[in-house]
Coordinates of N, CA, C and O in Angstrom, one line a residue:
M139 N 69.6 94.4 137.3 CA 70.0 93.4 136.5 C 69.2 93.3 135.2 O 69.8 93.0 134.1
K140 N 67.9 93.6 135.2 CA 67.1 93.6 134.0 C 67.6 94.6 133.0 O 67.6 94.4 131.8
F141 N 68.0 95.8 133.5 CA 68.5 96.9 132.7 C 69.8 96.4 132.0 O 70.0 96.7 130.8
V142 N 70.7 95.8 132.7 CA 72.0 95.3 132.1 C 71.7 94.3 131.0 O 72.3 94.4 130.0
K143 N 70.8 93.4 131.3 CA 70.4 92.4 130.3 C 69.8 93.1 129.0 O 70.2 92.8 127.9
F144 N 68.9 94.0 129.3 CA 68.3 94.8 128.2 C 69.4 95.5 127.4 O 69.4 95.5 126.2
L145 N 70.4 96.1 128.1 CA 71.4 96.9 127.5 C 72.3 96.0 126.6 O 72.6 96.4 125.5
I146 N 72.7 94.9 127.1 CA 73.5 94.0 126.3 C 72.8 93.5 125.0 O 73.4 93.5 124.0
I147 N 71.5 93.2 125.2 CA 70.7 92.8 124.0 C 70.6 93.9 123.0 O 70.7 93.7 121.8
W148 N 70.4 95.1 123.5 CA 70.2 96.3 122.7 C 71.5 96.5 121.9 O 71.5 96.8 120.7
I149 N 72.7 96.5 122.6 CA 74.0 96.7 122.0 C 74.2 95.6 120.9 O 74.6 95.9 119.8
A150 N 73.9 94.4 121.2 CA 74.1 93.3 120.2 C 73.2 93.5 119.0 O 73.6 93.2 117.9
S151 N 71.9 93.9 119.2 CA 71.0 94.1 118.1 C 71.3 95.3 117.2 O 71.2 95.2 116.0
N152 N 71.8 96.4 117.8 CA 72.0 97.6 117.1 C 73.4 97.9 116.7 O 73.6 98.7 115.7
L153 N 74.3 97.4 117.3 CA 75.7 97.7 117.1 C 76.6 96.6 116.5 O 77.8 96.7 116.3
S154 N 76.0 95.4 116.3 CA 76.8 94.3 115.9 C 77.4 94.5 114.5 O 78.6 94.2 114.3
I155 N 76.6 95.0 113.6 CA 77.2 95.2 112.2 C 78.3 96.3 112.2 O 79.3 96.0 111.7
P156 N 78.0 97.4 112.9 CA 79.2 98.4 112.9 C 80.4 97.8 113.6 O 81.5 98.0 113.2
F157 N 80.2 97.1 114.7 CA 81.4 96.5 115.4 C 82.1 95.6 114.5 O 83.4 95.7 114.4
W158 N 81.4 94.7 113.8 CA 82.1 93.7 113.0 C 82.7 94.3 111.7 O 83.8 94.0 111.3
M159 N 82.0 95.3 111.1 CA 82.5 95.9 109.9 C 83.7 96.7 110.2 O 84.7 96.6 109.5
V160 N 83.7 97.5 111.3 CA 84.9 98.3 111.6 C 86.0 97.4 112.0 O 87.1 97.6 111.7
G161 N 85.7 96.3 112.7 CA 86.7 95.4 113.2 C 87.3 94.7 112.0 O 88.6 94.5 112.0
H162 N 86.6 94.2 111.0 CA 87.1 93.5 109.9 C 87.9 94.5 109.0 O 89.0 94.1 108.5
V163 N 87.4 95.7 108.8 CA 88.2 96.7 108.0 C 89.5 97.0 108.8 O 90.6 97.1 108.2
H164 N 89.4 97.1 110.1 CA 90.6 97.4 110.9 C 91.6 96.3 110.8 O 92.8 96.5 110.8
L165 N 91.1 95.1 110.8 CA 92.0 93.9 110.8 C 92.7 93.9 109.5 O 93.9 93.4 109.4
T166 N 92.1 94.3 108.4 CA 92.8 94.2 107.1 C 93.7 95.3 106.9 O 94.6 95.3 106.0
T167 N 93.6 96.4 107.6 CA 94.5 97.6 107.4 C 95.5 97.8 108.5 O 96.3 98.7 108.4
N168 N 95.4 97.1 109.6 CA 96.2 97.3 110.7 C 96.7 96.0 111.3 O 96.0 95.0 111.3
V169 N 97.9 96.1 111.8 CA 98.5 94.9 112.6 C 98.3 95.2 114.0 O 98.7 96.2 114.5
Y170 N 97.7 94.2 114.7 CA 97.4 94.4 116.2 C 98.8 94.3 116.9 O 99.3 93.2 117.0
Q171 N 99.3 95.4 117.4 CA 100.5 95.3 118.2 C 100.3 95.8 119.6 O 101.1 95.6 120.5
D172 N 99.1 96.4 119.8 CA 98.8 96.9 121.1 C 97.8 96.0 121.8 O 96.7 95.7 121.2
I173 N 98.0 95.6 123.0 CA 97.1 94.8 123.7 C 95.8 95.4 124.0 O 94.7 94.8 124.0
T174 N 95.8 96.8 124.0 CA 94.5 97.5 124.2 C 93.6 97.3 123.0 O 92.4 97.1 123.2
E175 N 94.1 97.3 121.8 CA 93.3 97.1 120.6 C 92.7 95.6 120.6 O 91.6 95.4 120.2
I176 N 93.6 94.7 121.0 CA 93.1 93.3 121.0 C 92.0 93.1 122.0 O 91.0 92.5 121.7
L177 N 92.2 93.6 123.2 CA 91.2 93.5 124.3 C 89.9 94.2 123.9 O 88.8 93.7 124.2
A178 N 90.0 95.4 123.3 CA 88.8 96.1 122.9 C 88.0 95.3 121.8 O 86.8 95.2 121.9
S179 N 88.7 94.8 120.9 CA 88.1 94.0 119.8 C 87.4 92.7 120.4 O 86.3 92.4 120.1
M180 N 88.1 92.0 121.3 CA 87.6 90.9 121.9 C 86.4 91.2 122.7 O 85.4 90.5 122.7
G181 N 86.5 92.3 123.5 CA 85.4 92.7 124.4 C 84.1 93.1 123.6 O 83.0 92.6 124.0
M182 N 84.3 93.8 122.5 CA 83.1 94.1 121.6 C 82.5 92.8 121.1 O 81.2 92.7 121.1
N183 N 83.3 91.9 120.6 CA 82.7 90.6 120.1 C 82.1 89.8 121.2 O 81.0 89.2 120.9
I184 N 82.6 89.8 122.4 CA 82.0 89.1 123.5 C 80.7 89.7 123.8 O 79.7 89.0 124.1
I185 N 80.6 91.0 123.9 CA 79.3 91.7 124.2 C 78.3 91.3 123.2 O 77.1 91.0 123.5
V186 N 78.6 91.4 121.9 CA 77.7 91.1 120.8 C 77.2 89.6 120.9 O 76.0 89.3 120.8
A187 N 78.2 88.7 121.1 CA 77.8 87.3 121.2 C 76.9 87.0 122.4 O 75.9 86.3 122.3
T188 N 77.2 87.6 123.5 CA 76.4 87.5 124.7 C 75.0 88.0 124.5 O 74.0 87.4 124.9
G189 N 74.9 89.2 123.8 CA 73.6 89.8 123.5 C 72.8 88.9 122.6 O 71.6 88.7 122.8
F190 N 73.4 88.3 121.6 CA 72.7 87.4 120.7 C 72.2 86.2 121.4 O 71.0 85.8 121.2
W191 N 73.0 85.7 122.3 CA 72.6 84.5 123.1 C 71.4 84.8 124.0 O 70.5 84.1 124.1
L192 N 71.5 86.0 124.7 CA 70.5 86.4 125.6 C 69.2 86.6 124.9 O 68.1 86.2 125.3
D193 N 69.3 87.3 123.7 CA 68.1 87.5 122.9 C 67.5 86.2 122.4 O 66.2 86.0 122.4
W194 N 68.3 85.3 121.9 CA 67.8 84.0 121.5 C 67.1 83.2 122.6 O 66.0 82.7 122.5
K195 N 67.8 83.3 123.8 CA 67.2 82.6 125.0 C 65.9 83.2 125.4 O 64.9 82.4 125.7
Q196 N 65.7 84.5 125.2 CA 64.5 85.2 125.6 C 63.4 84.9 124.6 O 62.2 84.8 124.9
N197 N 63.7 84.8 123.3 CA 62.7 84.7 122.3 C 62.6 83.3 121.6 O 61.9 83.2 120.6
K198 N 63.3 82.3 122.1 CA 63.3 81.0 121.4 C 61.9 80.4 121.4 O 61.5 79.7 120.4
N199 N 61.0 80.7 122.3 CA 59.7 80.1 122.4 C 58.8 80.8 121.3 O 57.8 80.3 120.9
N200 N 59.1 82.1 121.0 CA 58.3 82.8 120.0 C 58.6 82.4 118.6 O 57.9 82.8 117.7
L201 N 59.7 81.7 118.4 CA 60.1 81.3 117.0 C 59.3 80.1 116.5 O 59.4 79.8 115.3
K202 N 58.6 79.4 117.4 CA 57.9 78.2 117.0 C 56.6 78.5 116.3 O 56.0 79.4 116.4

């Protein structure tokens, strides 16, 4: 379980900008007609959001 938590935080920290940049460029150039594209986009954003939340939860005491 610790590895899964670490992996989600790592993905969120290192891949959030590429996920969002590619996603936003893709949104402006493509119309989502395939449910697979919609689910993949939502999945990537959920992973990044979860990673940010886990990282914040883990480090919120260090911010003070």
